[in-house]
PDB file of C-alpha atoms in Angstrom:
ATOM      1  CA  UNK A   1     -24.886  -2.710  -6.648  1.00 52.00           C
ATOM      2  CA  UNK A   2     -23.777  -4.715  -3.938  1.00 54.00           C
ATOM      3  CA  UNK A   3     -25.845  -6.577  -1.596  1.00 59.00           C
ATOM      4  CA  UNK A   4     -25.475  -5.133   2.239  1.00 61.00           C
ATOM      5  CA  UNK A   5     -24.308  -8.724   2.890  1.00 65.00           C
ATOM      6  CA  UNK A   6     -21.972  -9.217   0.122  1.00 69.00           C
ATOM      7  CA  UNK A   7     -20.342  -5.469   0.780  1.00 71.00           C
ATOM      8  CA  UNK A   8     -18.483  -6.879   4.284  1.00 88.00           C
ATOM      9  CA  UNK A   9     -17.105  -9.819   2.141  1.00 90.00           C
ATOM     10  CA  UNK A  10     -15.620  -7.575  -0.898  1.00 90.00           C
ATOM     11  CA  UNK A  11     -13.730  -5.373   1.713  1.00 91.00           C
ATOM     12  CA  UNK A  12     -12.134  -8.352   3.647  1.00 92.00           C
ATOM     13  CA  UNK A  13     -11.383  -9.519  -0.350  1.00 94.00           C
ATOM     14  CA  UNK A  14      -9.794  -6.038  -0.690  1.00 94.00           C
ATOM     15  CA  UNK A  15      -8.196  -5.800   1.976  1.00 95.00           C
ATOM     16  CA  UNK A  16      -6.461  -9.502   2.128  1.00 96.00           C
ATOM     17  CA  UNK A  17      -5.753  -8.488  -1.855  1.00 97.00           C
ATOM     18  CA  UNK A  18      -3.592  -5.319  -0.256  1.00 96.00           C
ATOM     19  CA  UNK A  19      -2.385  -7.109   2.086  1.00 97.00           C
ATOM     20  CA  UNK A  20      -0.201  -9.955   0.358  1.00 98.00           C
ATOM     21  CA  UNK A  21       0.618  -7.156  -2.432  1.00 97.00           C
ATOM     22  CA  UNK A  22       2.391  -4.995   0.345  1.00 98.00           C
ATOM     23  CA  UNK A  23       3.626  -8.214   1.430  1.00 97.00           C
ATOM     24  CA  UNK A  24       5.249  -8.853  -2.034  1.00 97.00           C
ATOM     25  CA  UNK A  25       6.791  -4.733  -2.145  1.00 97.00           C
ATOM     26  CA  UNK A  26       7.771  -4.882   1.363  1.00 98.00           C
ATOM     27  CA  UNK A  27      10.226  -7.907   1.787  1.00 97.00           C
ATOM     28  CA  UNK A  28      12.139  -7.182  -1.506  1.00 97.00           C
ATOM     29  CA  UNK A  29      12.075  -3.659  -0.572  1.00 97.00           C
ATOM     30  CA  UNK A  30      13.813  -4.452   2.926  1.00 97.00           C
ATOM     31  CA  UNK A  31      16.854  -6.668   0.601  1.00 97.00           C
ATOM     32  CA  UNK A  32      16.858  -3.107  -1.636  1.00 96.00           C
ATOM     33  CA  UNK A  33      17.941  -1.250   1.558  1.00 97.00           C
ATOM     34  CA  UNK A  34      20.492  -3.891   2.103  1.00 97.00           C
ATOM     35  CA  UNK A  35      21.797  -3.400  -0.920  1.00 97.00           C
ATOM     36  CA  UNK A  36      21.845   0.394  -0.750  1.00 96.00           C
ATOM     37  CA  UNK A  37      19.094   0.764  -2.936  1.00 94.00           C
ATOM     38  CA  UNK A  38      15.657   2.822  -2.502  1.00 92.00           C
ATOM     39  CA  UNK A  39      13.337   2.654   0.331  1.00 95.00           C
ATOM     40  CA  UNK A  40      10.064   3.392  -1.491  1.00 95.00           C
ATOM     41  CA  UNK A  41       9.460   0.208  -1.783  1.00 96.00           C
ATOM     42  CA  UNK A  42       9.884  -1.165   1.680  1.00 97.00           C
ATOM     43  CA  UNK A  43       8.011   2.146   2.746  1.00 97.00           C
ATOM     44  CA  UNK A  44       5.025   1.691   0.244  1.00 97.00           C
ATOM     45  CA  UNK A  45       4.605  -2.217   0.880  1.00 97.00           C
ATOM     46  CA  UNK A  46       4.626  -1.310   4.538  1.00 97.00           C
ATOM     47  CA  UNK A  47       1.466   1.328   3.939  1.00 97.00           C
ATOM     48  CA  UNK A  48      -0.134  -1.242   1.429  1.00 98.00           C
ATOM     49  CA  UNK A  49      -0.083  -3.907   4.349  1.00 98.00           C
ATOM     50  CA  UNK A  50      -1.608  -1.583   6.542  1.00 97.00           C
ATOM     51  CA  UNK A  51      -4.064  -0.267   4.266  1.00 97.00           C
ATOM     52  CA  UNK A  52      -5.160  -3.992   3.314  1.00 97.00           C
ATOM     53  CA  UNK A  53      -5.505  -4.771   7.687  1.00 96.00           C
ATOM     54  CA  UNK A  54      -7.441  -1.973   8.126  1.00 96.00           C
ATOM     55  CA  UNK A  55      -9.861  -2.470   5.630  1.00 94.00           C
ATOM     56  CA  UNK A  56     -10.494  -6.136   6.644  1.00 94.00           C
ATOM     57  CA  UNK A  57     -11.266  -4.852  10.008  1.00 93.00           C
ATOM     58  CA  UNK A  58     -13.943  -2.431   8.609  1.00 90.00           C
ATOM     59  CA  UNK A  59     -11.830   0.404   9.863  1.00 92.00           C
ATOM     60  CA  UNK A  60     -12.551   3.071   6.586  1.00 90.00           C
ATOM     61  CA  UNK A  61      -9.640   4.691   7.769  1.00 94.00           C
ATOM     62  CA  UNK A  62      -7.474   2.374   5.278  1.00 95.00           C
ATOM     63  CA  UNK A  63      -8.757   4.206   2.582  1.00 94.00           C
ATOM     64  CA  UNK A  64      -7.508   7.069   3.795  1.00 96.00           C
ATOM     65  CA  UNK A  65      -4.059   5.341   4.218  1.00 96.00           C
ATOM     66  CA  UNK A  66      -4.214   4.190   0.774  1.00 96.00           C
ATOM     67  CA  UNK A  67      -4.670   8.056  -0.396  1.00 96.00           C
ATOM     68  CA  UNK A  68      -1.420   8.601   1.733  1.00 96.00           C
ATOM     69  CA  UNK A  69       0.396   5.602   0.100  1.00 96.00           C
ATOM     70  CA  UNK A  70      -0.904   7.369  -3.750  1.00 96.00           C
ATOM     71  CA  UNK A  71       0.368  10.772  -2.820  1.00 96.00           C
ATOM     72  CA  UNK A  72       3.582   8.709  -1.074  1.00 95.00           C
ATOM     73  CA  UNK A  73       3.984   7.199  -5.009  1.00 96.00           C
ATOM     74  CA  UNK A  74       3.350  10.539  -6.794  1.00 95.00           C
ATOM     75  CA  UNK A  75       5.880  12.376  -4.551  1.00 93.00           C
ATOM     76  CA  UNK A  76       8.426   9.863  -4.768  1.00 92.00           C
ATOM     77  CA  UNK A  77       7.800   9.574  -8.854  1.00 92.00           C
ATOM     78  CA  UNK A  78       8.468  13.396  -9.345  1.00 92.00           C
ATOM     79  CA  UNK A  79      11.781  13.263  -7.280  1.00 90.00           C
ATOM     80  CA  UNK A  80      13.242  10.469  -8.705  1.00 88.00           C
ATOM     81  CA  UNK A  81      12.212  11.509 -12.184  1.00 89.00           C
ATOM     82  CA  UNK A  82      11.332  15.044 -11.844  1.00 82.00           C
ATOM     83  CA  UNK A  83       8.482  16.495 -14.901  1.00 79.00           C
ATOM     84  CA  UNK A  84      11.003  15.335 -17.950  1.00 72.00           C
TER      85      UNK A  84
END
């Protein structure tokens, strides 16, 4: 178990971890639009990012976010896909 100390540094980890990974969906996902592709990715690195701020400012309403962005991924999965 975490120390009460430690726990404030493993979120900011977390959430600076989200952060650049949105970062890395989100600006190849905006040349994908360009190039008439999908916009789950510039969508989903754009929730990531806010997710990852969120949850370095201690708001625990990122998490919540990041339940959206799943959901977001399952939804878009099943339509592009469908249950084959």
């Amino acid at each position: 178990m975490a120390s009460s100390s430690a726990r404030p540094l493993l979120q900011t980890l977390t959430g600076i971890g989200l952060a650049i990974l949105g970062l890395a969906l989100f600006l190849p996902g905006l040349r994908l639009i360009a190039l008439g592709g999908s916009f789950y990715y510039a969508v989903a690195g754009l929730l990531m990012i806010l997710s990852g701020i969120m949850l370095t400012m201690g708001r625990r309403s990122g998490l919540a976010l990041y339940a959206a962005l799943l959901a977001y991924t399952l939804i878009w999965a099943l339509w592009s896909v469908g249950l084959d």
